[in-house]
């Protein structure tokens, strides 16, 4: 019945916060099932993994509809909590349908994902989830250039593809001003 969203740029602690909520739910003896798109193979294929090393086992699914299939196959009804990591990567129409379906169940769905891509364009899935959510937490990272709160994800590589899986090798957290400058200051000097 409830939807929660944890969003923000890369390195803002979305995954840590998702794992924290899952851990708390388990202390309360709630049943939790966690999922992520299999495209996110950074660190681990079978767990939700934060940049700081925290891990939580999950199902890696190719399509968002697989979430419902896995829940059904287990034959234990809907869990108390469905956690979905990196939700921006799922196909839009399917994501909307699955989220609306989950919302009709006695399940709390916690969505974690990037609010914007490297170009500053919002991700549709996260916008949609924010719109119907009971609770939205928008986290910020620390700007690697100036130390201010970072709301943007800066891509260091030249690629213009919307999705490019990477880490600090390709991405940096930046405040809006430092992100707007587009060229890494350190390299420009
Ligand atoms: P997200 O899922 O939002 O990408 P994670 O939860 O995986 O973030 O990781 C957050 C952690 O990343 C922080 O606790 C910190 O240890 C580390 N980190 C690395 N770079 C930064 C940064 N620029 N700002 C804040 N935290 C950072
Ligand atoms: Mg993350
Ligand atoms: Zn800055």
PDB file of N, CA and C in Angstrom, residues 23 72 116:
ATOM      1  N   UNK A  23      17.540  -3.750   6.649  1.00  0.00           N
ATOM      2  CA  UNK A  23      18.066  -4.324   7.893  1.00  0.00           C
ATOM      3  C   UNK A  23      17.100  -4.076   9.056  1.00  0.00           C
ATOM      4  N   UNK A  72       5.461 -14.664  -7.129  1.00  0.00           N
ATOM      5  CA  UNK A  72       4.426 -15.683  -7.321  1.00  0.00           C
ATOM      6  C   UNK A  72       4.980 -17.092  -7.189  1.00  0.00           C
ATOM      7  N   UNK A 116      18.336  11.845 -11.709  1.00  0.00           N
ATOM      8  CA  UNK A 116      18.705  12.441 -13.002  1.00  0.00           C
ATOM      9  C   UNK A 116      19.868  11.680 -13.626  1.00  0.00           C
TER      10      UNK A 116
END
